[in-house]
């Protein structure tokens, strides 16, 4: 492994090359890089080891301050880290699943400032000041979120891999209905004023979550029960 | 993914200055850029985050239209009450795209600039792609070209440096064309307005260029002209599955009606060309005519003039015509919103 000083110098040189017009930026990044490096060595981030190779492949580090499941976290991260990888690899919050890593399946769905997003396409570095809720924070055994309870009651899964994403989506969907938000089905059915949670609406609004097991009938049943206010 | 420096810009001019450095790119929702970085198709050395520039508002304009900020999320735009009321075509098109999660992330500017879903463009294992590697040829021409273009493409053979039969995959853009939107941009030398129809490019001899936007120009937002199609419009998207899939063919149709007669029309197609395909000739063919099947069929034939498909996508020509007729029929019924 490169000595700390070598690595620091390399990072600093990169930063000043990347932002020649912003001397202040370079200084701030220098500080970030230094603290980041210390922390990276401390937690043994995989990228610290190959940073010595070439200038172009040296990781750029940044400090991140965000709230996850109600807990403030200050973290040094490689700018390339997605929210999904941050959760799973750095914070051991493995409830969020990686299905495709390209926004195509919804297994990684989490709530960002209360709205559902795909964490696999969200760069963690963009989230300073944000609030993230994962399946672990939505509810816990003995204190399940209504969406979690509805999936249990209606057997809304088989292998369970897509389930955390499905449940986060379902939780967000409830709020979207309450806010009167629309879907393409609302237009197709001519119900663009506070649409009701019909089966067709639910299917459309859950379509960002794919279930390889095909547990769809029970997923729809769970979400229907949830939208009707009842859980069982 | 290659390493990159991240900058959260606080003002438009600092963002533009930061984007002037070689290898820098703006970051919106990241749903296309981050995806393509993971595939190794895009490799910016700096990402300039433009989500904190106050470009997240939808406001009325003095001319009676609306201004949509560049970082307004697709879901927020689709649900904006004034947009739903006056530009339901835009809401409908936005909601036909991607998934609720992706629409919560995707921005207006990012959607305008999303790149083609051509398999050969997105997969660096294929060496030939003029869009990704200028001059390398086009793997799609003799490859699997089901999602490719039937109008306005450049086809000079698979080895030509000009050939490209890619399509623009956006739904939002198709509605923007039918509505006659204007893209407002700012560069180092100031601001300019670009009619959306002049914003995207056909491949011509430079398939590597999707648009006429310069790399250091920031999209501030989009201006919508005063609404003419609020009562009679429809977005019809045909695809391999009913949701969470890109269009094979889509049609944005807007009609300004005077009794049973069409006063003016906006008509654009998605999934058929390198940019949303707006047929001014078809729009003229509709104007002043009774809103009936004969009129719609005539317009469809005009819109598809010169279309030609390939091994896997020839079906798109007839499908586009039928989709136009159906979209115009639904628009004329005035069931939307
Ligand atoms: C699985 C999947 C399915 C999808 N399905 C559909 C679909 O059915 N229909 C559809 O229309 N779309 C679909 N999309 C695409 C989605 O709509 C786009 O990815 C999204 O609109 C891009 O917006 P963004 O803000 O995330 O852009 P980003 O990824 O952030 O950026 C895209 C480009 O725009 C540039 N940019 C961003 N903001 C600005 C600015 N203010 N000024 C200048 N340049 C800027 C970036 O540099 C980049 O080049 C899908 C995407 C995925 C992953
Ligand atoms: S169609 Fe265009 S994007 Fe696709 S392989 Fe050919 S040149 Fe590349
Ligand atoms: S892992 Fe994020 S959408 Fe599939
Ligand atoms: S329960 Fe197995 S993937 Fe959905």
PDB file of C-alpha atoms and ligand atoms in Angstrom, chain A residues 102-105 121, chain B residues 25-35 42 47 50-51 55 70-71 73-74 93-94 96-99 102 105-115 117 169-173 213 215 217-220 237 239 244-247, ligand 1:
ATOM      1  CA  UNK A 102     -29.562  -0.465 -13.288  1.00  0.00           C
ATOM      2  CA  UNK A 103     -32.959   0.876 -12.245  1.00  0.00           C
ATOM      3  CA  UNK A 104     -34.788  -1.987 -13.933  1.00  0.00           C
ATOM      4  CA  UNK A 105     -36.240  -4.026 -11.050  1.00  0.00           C
ATOM      5  CA  UNK A 121     -28.903   4.810  -9.368  1.00  0.00           C
TER       6      UNK A 121
ATOM      7  CA  UNK B  25     -20.879  16.787 -16.887  1.00  0.00           C
ATOM      8  CA  UNK B  26     -23.973  18.107 -15.186  1.00  0.00           C
ATOM      9  CA  UNK B  27     -25.821  15.713 -12.906  1.00  0.00           C
ATOM     10  CA  UNK B  28     -29.619  15.775 -12.637  1.00  0.00           C
ATOM     11  CA  UNK B  29     -31.443  12.753 -11.240  1.00  0.00           C
ATOM     12  CA  UNK B  30     -28.626  10.520 -12.450  1.00  0.00           C
ATOM     13  CA  UNK B  31     -31.007   7.856 -13.741  1.00  0.00           C
ATOM     14  CA  UNK B  32     -29.409   7.903 -17.180  1.00  0.00           C
ATOM     15  CA  UNK B  33     -25.933   9.286 -16.535  1.00  0.00           C
ATOM     16  CA  UNK B  34     -25.100   7.056 -13.550  1.00  0.00           C
ATOM     17  CA  UNK B  35     -26.517   4.060 -15.418  1.00  0.00           C
ATOM     18  CA  UNK B  42     -19.997   7.678 -20.092  1.00  0.00           C
ATOM     19  CA  UNK B  47     -19.921  15.687 -11.948  1.00  0.00           C
ATOM     20  CA  UNK B  50     -27.316  21.047 -10.588  1.00  0.00           C
ATOM     21  CA  UNK B  51     -30.110  20.020  -8.233  1.00  0.00           C
ATOM     22  CA  UNK B  55     -34.505  25.309 -10.882  1.00  0.00           C
ATOM     23  CA  UNK B  70     -34.768  22.151 -15.422  1.00  0.00           C
ATOM     24  CA  UNK B  71     -34.570  20.197 -12.180  1.00  0.00           C
ATOM     25  CA  UNK B  73     -38.788  16.018 -11.050  1.00  0.00           C
ATOM     26  CA  UNK B  74     -40.864  14.156 -13.623  1.00  0.00           C
ATOM     27  CA  UNK B  93     -46.732  11.255 -21.353  1.00  0.00           C
ATOM     28  CA  UNK B  94     -44.575  11.671 -18.246  1.00  0.00           C
ATOM     29  CA  UNK B  96     -46.323   6.643 -19.241  1.00  0.00           C
ATOM     30  CA  UNK B  97     -42.544   6.672 -18.774  1.00  0.00           C
ATOM     31  CA  UNK B  98     -40.281   4.617 -16.502  1.00  0.00           C
ATOM     32  CA  UNK B  99     -41.564   3.811 -12.958  1.00  0.00           C
ATOM     33  CA  UNK B 102     -37.486   6.703 -11.480  1.00  0.00           C
ATOM     34  CA  UNK B 105     -35.586  11.058  -9.469  1.00  0.00           C
ATOM     35  CA  UNK B 106     -35.615  12.082 -13.148  1.00  0.00           C
ATOM     36  CA  UNK B 107     -35.534  15.787 -14.011  1.00  0.00           C
ATOM     37  CA  UNK B 108     -36.941  17.791 -16.910  1.00  0.00           C
ATOM     38  CA  UNK B 109     -33.459  18.629 -18.224  1.00  0.00           C
ATOM     39  CA  UNK B 110     -32.162  15.091 -17.784  1.00  0.00           C
ATOM     40  CA  UNK B 111     -35.176  13.673 -19.575  1.00  0.00           C
ATOM     41  CA  UNK B 112     -34.605  16.024 -22.540  1.00  0.00           C
ATOM     42  CA  UNK B 113     -31.029  14.721 -22.738  1.00  0.00           C
ATOM     43  CA  UNK B 114     -31.526  11.013 -22.028  1.00  0.00           C
ATOM     44  CA  UNK B 115     -29.596   8.942 -24.501  1.00  0.00           C
ATOM     45  CA  UNK B 117     -31.473   2.675 -25.462  1.00  0.00           C
ATOM     46  CA  UNK B 169     -36.455   6.857 -26.023  1.00  0.00           C
ATOM     47  CA  UNK B 170     -38.229   9.654 -24.151  1.00  0.00           C
ATOM     48  CA  UNK B 171     -41.972   9.929 -23.623  1.00  0.00           C
ATOM     49  CA  UNK B 172     -41.868  13.452 -22.175  1.00  0.00           C
ATOM     50  CA  UNK B 173     -40.042  14.759 -25.228  1.00  0.00           C
ATOM     51  CA  UNK B 213     -26.689  21.853 -26.832  1.00  0.00           C
ATOM     52  CA  UNK B 215     -21.330  20.737 -23.250  1.00  0.00           C
ATOM     53  CA  UNK B 217     -24.611  24.975 -21.635  1.00  0.00           C
ATOM     54  CA  UNK B 218     -26.968  24.472 -18.721  1.00  0.00           C
ATOM     55  CA  UNK B 219     -30.658  23.804 -19.322  1.00  0.00           C
ATOM     56  CA  UNK B 220     -32.501  26.289 -17.124  1.00  0.00           C
ATOM     57  CA  UNK B 237     -47.720   4.395 -26.011  1.00  0.00           C
ATOM     58  CA  UNK B 239     -44.766  -1.412 -25.979  1.00  0.00           C
ATOM     59  CA  UNK B 244     -42.146   0.109 -17.035  1.00  0.00           C
ATOM     60  CA  UNK B 245     -41.033  -0.400 -20.624  1.00  0.00           C
ATOM     61  CA  UNK B 246     -39.861   1.924 -23.370  1.00  0.00           C
ATOM     62  CA  UNK B 247     -42.097   2.701 -26.324  1.00  0.00           C
TER      63      UNK B 247
HETATM   64  C1  LIG C   1     -35.147   1.103 -16.207  1.00  0.00           C
HETATM   65  C2  LIG C   1     -35.464   2.433 -16.828  1.00  0.00           C
HETATM   66  C3  LIG C   1     -36.643   2.584 -17.521  1.00  0.00           C
HETATM   67  C4  LIG C   1     -36.962   3.803 -18.095  1.00  0.00           C
HETATM   68  N1  LIG C   1     -38.115   3.919 -18.808  1.00  0.00           N
HETATM   69  C5  LIG C   1     -38.402   5.087 -19.425  1.00  0.00           C
HETATM   70  C6  LIG C   1     -39.571   5.237 -20.216  1.00  0.00           C
HETATM   71  O1  LIG C   1     -40.374   4.320 -20.350  1.00  0.00           O
HETATM   72  N2  LIG C   1     -39.796   6.429 -20.807  1.00  0.00           N
HETATM   73  C7  LIG C   1     -38.942   7.467 -20.667  1.00  0.00           C
HETATM   74  O2  LIG C   1     -39.196   8.520 -21.223  1.00  0.00           O
HETATM   75  N3  LIG C   1     -37.821   7.359 -19.954  1.00  0.00           N
HETATM   76  C8  LIG C   1     -37.537   6.195 -19.331  1.00  0.00           C
HETATM   77  N4  LIG C   1     -36.382   6.082 -18.612  1.00  0.00           N
HETATM   78  C9  LIG C   1     -35.388   7.138 -18.705  1.00  0.00           C
HETATM   79  C10 LIG C   1     -35.569   8.248 -17.703  1.00  0.00           C
HETATM   80  O3  LIG C   1     -36.729   8.980 -18.020  1.00  0.00           O
HETATM   81  C11 LIG C   1     -34.329   9.137 -17.841  1.00  0.00           C
HETATM   82  O4  LIG C   1     -33.228   8.404 -17.370  1.00  0.00           O
HETATM   83  C12 LIG C   1     -34.463  10.423 -17.062  1.00  0.00           C
HETATM   84  O5  LIG C   1     -35.498  11.218 -17.582  1.00  0.00           O
HETATM   85  C13 LIG C   1     -33.163  11.209 -17.098  1.00  0.00           C
HETATM   86  O6  LIG C   1     -33.271  12.301 -16.208  1.00  0.00           O
HETATM   87  P1  LIG C   1     -32.189  12.520 -15.052  1.00  0.00           P
HETATM   88  O7  LIG C   1     -32.527  13.788 -14.372  1.00  0.00           O
HETATM   89  O8  LIG C   1     -32.094  11.326 -14.189  1.00  0.00           O
HETATM   90  O9  LIG C   1     -30.888  12.709 -15.933  1.00  0.00           O
HETATM   91  P2  LIG C   1     -29.363  12.473 -15.609  1.00  0.00           P
HETATM   92  O10 LIG C   1     -29.073  11.032 -15.699  1.00  0.00           O
HETATM   93  O11 LIG C   1     -28.971  13.193 -14.378  1.00  0.00           O
HETATM   94  O12 LIG C   1     -28.723  13.248 -16.844  1.00  0.00           O
HETATM   95  C14 LIG C   1     -28.941  12.900 -18.186  1.00  0.00           C
HETATM   96  C15 LIG C   1     -28.115  13.845 -19.045  1.00  0.00           C
HETATM   97  O13 LIG C   1     -28.574  15.184 -18.897  1.00  0.00           O
HETATM   98  C16 LIG C   1     -27.516  16.050 -18.518  1.00  0.00           C
HETATM   99  N5  LIG C   1     -28.113  17.072 -17.652  1.00  0.00           N
HETATM  100  C17 LIG C   1     -28.837  16.883 -16.521  1.00  0.00           C
HETATM  101  N6  LIG C   1     -29.317  18.063 -16.084  1.00  0.00           N
HETATM  102  C18 LIG C   1     -28.883  19.021 -16.943  1.00  0.00           C
HETATM  103  C19 LIG C   1     -29.060  20.442 -17.034  1.00  0.00           C
HETATM  104  N7  LIG C   1     -29.798  21.131 -16.159  1.00  0.00           N
HETATM  105  N8  LIG C   1     -28.485  21.098 -18.074  1.00  0.00           N
HETATM  106  C20 LIG C   1     -27.737  20.413 -18.990  1.00  0.00           C
HETATM  107  N9  LIG C   1     -27.536  19.097 -18.942  1.00  0.00           N
HETATM  108  C21 LIG C   1     -28.118  18.405 -17.942  1.00  0.00           C
HETATM  109  C22 LIG C   1     -26.499  15.155 -17.851  1.00  0.00           C
HETATM  110  O14 LIG C   1     -25.203  15.690 -17.946  1.00  0.00           O
HETATM  111  C23 LIG C   1     -26.651  13.880 -18.665  1.00  0.00           C
HETATM  112  O15 LIG C   1     -25.901  13.963 -19.833  1.00  0.00           O
HETATM  113  C24 LIG C   1     -36.070   4.886 -17.974  1.00  0.00           C
HETATM  114  C25 LIG C   1     -34.888   4.734 -17.262  1.00  0.00           C
HETATM  115  C26 LIG C   1     -34.570   3.533 -16.679  1.00  0.00           C
HETATM  116  C27 LIG C   1     -33.299   3.384 -15.914  1.00  0.00           C
END
